[in-house]
mmCIF file of C-alpha atoms in Angstrom:
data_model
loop_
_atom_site.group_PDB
_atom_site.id
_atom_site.type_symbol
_atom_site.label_atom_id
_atom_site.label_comp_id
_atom_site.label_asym_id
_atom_site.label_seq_id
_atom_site.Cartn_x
_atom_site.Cartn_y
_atom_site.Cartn_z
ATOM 1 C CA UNK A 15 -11.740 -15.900 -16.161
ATOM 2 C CA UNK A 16 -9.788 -18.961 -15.858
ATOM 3 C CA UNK A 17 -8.323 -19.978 -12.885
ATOM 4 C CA UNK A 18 -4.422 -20.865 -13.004
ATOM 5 C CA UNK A 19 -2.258 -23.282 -11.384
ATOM 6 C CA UNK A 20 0.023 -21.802 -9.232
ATOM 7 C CA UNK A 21 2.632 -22.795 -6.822
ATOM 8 C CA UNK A 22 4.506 -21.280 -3.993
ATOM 9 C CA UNK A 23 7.017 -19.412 -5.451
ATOM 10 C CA UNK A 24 4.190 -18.023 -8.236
ATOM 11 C CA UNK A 25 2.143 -17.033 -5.005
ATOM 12 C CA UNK A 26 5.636 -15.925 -3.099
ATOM 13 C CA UNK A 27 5.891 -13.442 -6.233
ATOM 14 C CA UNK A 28 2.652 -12.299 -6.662
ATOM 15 C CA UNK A 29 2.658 -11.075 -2.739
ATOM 16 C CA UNK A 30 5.604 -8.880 -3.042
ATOM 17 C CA UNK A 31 4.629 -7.374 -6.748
ATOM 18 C CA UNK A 32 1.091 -6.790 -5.369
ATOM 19 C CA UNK A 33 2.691 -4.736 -2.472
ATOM 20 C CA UNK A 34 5.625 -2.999 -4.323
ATOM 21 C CA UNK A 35 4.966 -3.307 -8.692
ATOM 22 C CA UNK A 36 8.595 -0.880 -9.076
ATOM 23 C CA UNK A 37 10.685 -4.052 -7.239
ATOM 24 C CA UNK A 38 14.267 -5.180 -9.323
ATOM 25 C CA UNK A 39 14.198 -8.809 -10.272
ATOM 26 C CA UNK A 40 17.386 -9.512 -8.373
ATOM 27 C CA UNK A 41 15.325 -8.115 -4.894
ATOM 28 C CA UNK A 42 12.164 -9.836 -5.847
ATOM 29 C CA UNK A 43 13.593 -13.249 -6.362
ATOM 30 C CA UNK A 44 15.211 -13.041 -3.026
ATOM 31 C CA UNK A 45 12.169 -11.878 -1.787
ATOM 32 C CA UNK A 46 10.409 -15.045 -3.576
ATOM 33 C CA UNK A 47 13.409 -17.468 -2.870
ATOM 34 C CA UNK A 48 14.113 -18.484 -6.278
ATOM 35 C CA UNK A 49 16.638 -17.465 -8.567
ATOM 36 C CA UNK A 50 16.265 -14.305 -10.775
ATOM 37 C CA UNK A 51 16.160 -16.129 -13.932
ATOM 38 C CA UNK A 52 13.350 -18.463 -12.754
ATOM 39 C CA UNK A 53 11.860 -15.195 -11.034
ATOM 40 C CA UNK A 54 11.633 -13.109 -14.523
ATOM 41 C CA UNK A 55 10.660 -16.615 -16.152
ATOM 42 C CA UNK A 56 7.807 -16.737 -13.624
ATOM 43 C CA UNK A 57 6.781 -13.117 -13.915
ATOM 44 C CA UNK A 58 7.077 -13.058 -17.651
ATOM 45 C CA UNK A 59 4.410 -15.947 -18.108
ATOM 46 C CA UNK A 60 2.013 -14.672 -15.292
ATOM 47 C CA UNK A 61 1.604 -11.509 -17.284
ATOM 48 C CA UNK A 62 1.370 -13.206 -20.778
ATOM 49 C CA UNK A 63 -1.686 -15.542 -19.159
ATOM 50 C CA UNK A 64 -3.254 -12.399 -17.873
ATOM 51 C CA UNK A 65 -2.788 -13.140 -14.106
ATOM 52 C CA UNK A 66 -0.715 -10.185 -13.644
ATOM 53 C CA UNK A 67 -2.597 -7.238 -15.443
ATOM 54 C CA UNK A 68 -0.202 -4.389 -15.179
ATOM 55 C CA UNK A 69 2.301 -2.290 -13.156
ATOM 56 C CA UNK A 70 0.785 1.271 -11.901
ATOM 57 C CA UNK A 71 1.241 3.833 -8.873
ATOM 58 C CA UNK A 72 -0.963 4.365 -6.221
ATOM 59 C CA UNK A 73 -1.611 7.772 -5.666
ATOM 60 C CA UNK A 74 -3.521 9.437 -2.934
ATOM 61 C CA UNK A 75 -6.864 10.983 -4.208
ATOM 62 C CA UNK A 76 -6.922 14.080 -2.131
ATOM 63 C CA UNK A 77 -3.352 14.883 -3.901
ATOM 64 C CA UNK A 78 -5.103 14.791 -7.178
ATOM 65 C CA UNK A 79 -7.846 16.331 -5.890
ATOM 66 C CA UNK A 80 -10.141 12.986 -5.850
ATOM 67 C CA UNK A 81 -11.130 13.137 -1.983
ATOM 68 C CA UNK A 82 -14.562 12.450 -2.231
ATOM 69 C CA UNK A 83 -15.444 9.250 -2.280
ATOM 70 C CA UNK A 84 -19.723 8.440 -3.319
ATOM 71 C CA UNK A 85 -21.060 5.068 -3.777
ATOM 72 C CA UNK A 86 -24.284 4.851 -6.022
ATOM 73 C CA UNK A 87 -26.533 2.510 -6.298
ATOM 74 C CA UNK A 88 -28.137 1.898 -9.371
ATOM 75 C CA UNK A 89 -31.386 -0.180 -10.805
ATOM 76 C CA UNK A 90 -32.348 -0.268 -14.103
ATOM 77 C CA UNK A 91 -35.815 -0.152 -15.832
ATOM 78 C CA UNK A 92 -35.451 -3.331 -17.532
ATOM 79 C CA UNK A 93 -33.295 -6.263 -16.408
ATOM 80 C CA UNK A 94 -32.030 -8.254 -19.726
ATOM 81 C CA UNK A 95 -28.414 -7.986 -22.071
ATOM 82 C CA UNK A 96 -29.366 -4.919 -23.925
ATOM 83 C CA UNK A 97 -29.760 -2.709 -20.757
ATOM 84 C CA UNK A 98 -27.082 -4.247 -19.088
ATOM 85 C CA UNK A 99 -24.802 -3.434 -21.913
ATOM 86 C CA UNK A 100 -25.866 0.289 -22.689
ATOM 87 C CA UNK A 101 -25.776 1.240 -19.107
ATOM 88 C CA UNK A 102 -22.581 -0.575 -18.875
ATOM 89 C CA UNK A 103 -21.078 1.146 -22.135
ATOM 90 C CA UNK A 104 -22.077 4.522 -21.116
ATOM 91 C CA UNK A 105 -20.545 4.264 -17.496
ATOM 92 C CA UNK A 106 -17.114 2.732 -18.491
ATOM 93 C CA UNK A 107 -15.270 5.562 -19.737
ATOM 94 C CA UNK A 108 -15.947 8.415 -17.466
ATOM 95 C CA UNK A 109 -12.970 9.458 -16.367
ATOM 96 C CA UNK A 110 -14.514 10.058 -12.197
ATOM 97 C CA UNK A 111 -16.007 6.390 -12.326
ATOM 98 C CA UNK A 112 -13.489 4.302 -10.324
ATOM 99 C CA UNK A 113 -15.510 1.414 -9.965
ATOM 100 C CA UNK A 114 -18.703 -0.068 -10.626
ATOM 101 C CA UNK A 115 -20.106 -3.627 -10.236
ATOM 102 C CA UNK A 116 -23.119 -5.122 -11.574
ATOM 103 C CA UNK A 117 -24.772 -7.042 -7.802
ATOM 104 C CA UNK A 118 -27.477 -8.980 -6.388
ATOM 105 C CA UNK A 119 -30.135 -7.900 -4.106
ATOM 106 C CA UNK A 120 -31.780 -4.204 -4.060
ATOM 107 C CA UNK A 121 -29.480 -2.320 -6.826
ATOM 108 C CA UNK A 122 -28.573 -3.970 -10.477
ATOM 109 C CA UNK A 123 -25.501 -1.891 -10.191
ATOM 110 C CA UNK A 124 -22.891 -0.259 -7.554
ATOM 111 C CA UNK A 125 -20.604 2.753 -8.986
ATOM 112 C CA UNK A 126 -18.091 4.149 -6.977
ATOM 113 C CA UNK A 127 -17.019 8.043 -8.180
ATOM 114 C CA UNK A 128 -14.085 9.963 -6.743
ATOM 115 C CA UNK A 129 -14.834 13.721 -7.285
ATOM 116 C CA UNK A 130 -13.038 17.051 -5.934
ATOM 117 C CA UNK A 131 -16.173 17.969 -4.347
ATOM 118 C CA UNK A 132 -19.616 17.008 -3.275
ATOM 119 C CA UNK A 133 -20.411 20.104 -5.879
ATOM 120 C CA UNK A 134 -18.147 18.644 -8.555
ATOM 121 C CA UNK A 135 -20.545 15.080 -8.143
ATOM 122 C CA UNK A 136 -23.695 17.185 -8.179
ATOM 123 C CA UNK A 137 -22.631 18.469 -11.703
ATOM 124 C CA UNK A 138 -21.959 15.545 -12.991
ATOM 125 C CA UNK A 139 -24.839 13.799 -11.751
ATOM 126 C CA UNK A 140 -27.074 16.013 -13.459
ATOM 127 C CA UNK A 141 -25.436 17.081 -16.465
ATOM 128 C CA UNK A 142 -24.828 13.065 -16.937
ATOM 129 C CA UNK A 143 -25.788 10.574 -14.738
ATOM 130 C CA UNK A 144 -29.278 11.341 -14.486
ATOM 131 C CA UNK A 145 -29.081 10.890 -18.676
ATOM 132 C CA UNK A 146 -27.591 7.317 -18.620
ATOM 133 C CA UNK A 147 -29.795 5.119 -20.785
ATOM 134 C CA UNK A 148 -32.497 2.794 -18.361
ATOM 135 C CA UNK A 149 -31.694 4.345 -15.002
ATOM 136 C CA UNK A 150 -35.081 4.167 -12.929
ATOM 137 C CA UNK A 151 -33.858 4.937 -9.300
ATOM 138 C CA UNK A 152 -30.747 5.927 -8.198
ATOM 139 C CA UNK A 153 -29.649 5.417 -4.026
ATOM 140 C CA UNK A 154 -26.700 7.791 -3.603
ATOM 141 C CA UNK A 155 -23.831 7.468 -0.421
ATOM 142 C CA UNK A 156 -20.989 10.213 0.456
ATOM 143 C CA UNK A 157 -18.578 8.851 2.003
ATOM 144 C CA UNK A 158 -17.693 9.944 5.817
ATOM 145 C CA UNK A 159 -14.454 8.449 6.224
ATOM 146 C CA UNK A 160 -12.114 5.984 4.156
ATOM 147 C CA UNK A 161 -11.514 3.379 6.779
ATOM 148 C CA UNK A 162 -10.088 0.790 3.692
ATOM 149 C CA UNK A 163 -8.923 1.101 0.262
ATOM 150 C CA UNK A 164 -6.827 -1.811 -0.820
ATOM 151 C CA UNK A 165 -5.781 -2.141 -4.488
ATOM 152 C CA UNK A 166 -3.752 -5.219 -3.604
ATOM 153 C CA UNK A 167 -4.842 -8.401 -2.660
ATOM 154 C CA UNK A 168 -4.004 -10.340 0.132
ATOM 155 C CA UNK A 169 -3.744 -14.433 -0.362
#
């Protein structure tokens, strides 16, 4: 993705909206020490370039019943773009899959899955992730204790 030119005020508002997404205008341009006009200006073109990508809630898992947190890693039998894209295309839309990355080193592939349960994981791993096209070894980590989860970023 391209990288954008941006000054202080664009980096003024992107700290506050990455903190609080539900601010007023009128609050985050005082916040970002600029008018409100130049604020909603600012705002407005950051989300038509794609820097800003939306405007959600964060909502604790175990209140949804998504406190289990398991990391998997993941290598593939074959390393070129057709595996990459069917394993990629068959992961994306489950609905427990909150993450996954394709990495360097001793995994192609790190997924992150919030479940109810270590028992609701086990069914899903072998009703489907065991069935995921090219999967040759899976490495699988349960999660202990959430010491970080940041959905903003800090700059």
């Amino acid at each position: 993705m391209k990288q954008f030119d941006m000054d202080g005020v664009d980096r003024r508002i992107l700290r506050v909206l990455s903190v609080d997404g539900r601010i007023s205008i009128t609050d985050l341009a005082r916040q970002a020490a600029t008018s409100t006009a130049t604020c909603f200006r600012r705002v407005q073109r950051m989300t038509e370039d794609g820097i800003i990508t939306g405007f959600r809630a964060d909502i604790a898992p175990a209140s949804v019943g998504r406190s289990a947190v398991i990391v998997m890693g993941v290598c593939l039998d074959r390393l070129n773009k057709q595996a990459f894209a069917e394993f990629e295309a068959a992961i994306r839309d489950h609905p427990l899959v909150v993450a996954c990355y394709l990495v360097s080193g001793e995994f192609d592939y790190l997924v992150t899955i919030r479940a109810s349960s270590i028992d609701e994981f086990n069914a899903i791993y072998g009703d489907w992730l065991v069935s995921l096209p090219g999967i040759r070894l899976t490495r699988t980590f349960f999660s202990m204790k959430e010491v970080v989860q940041r959905t903003y970023l800090h700059f």
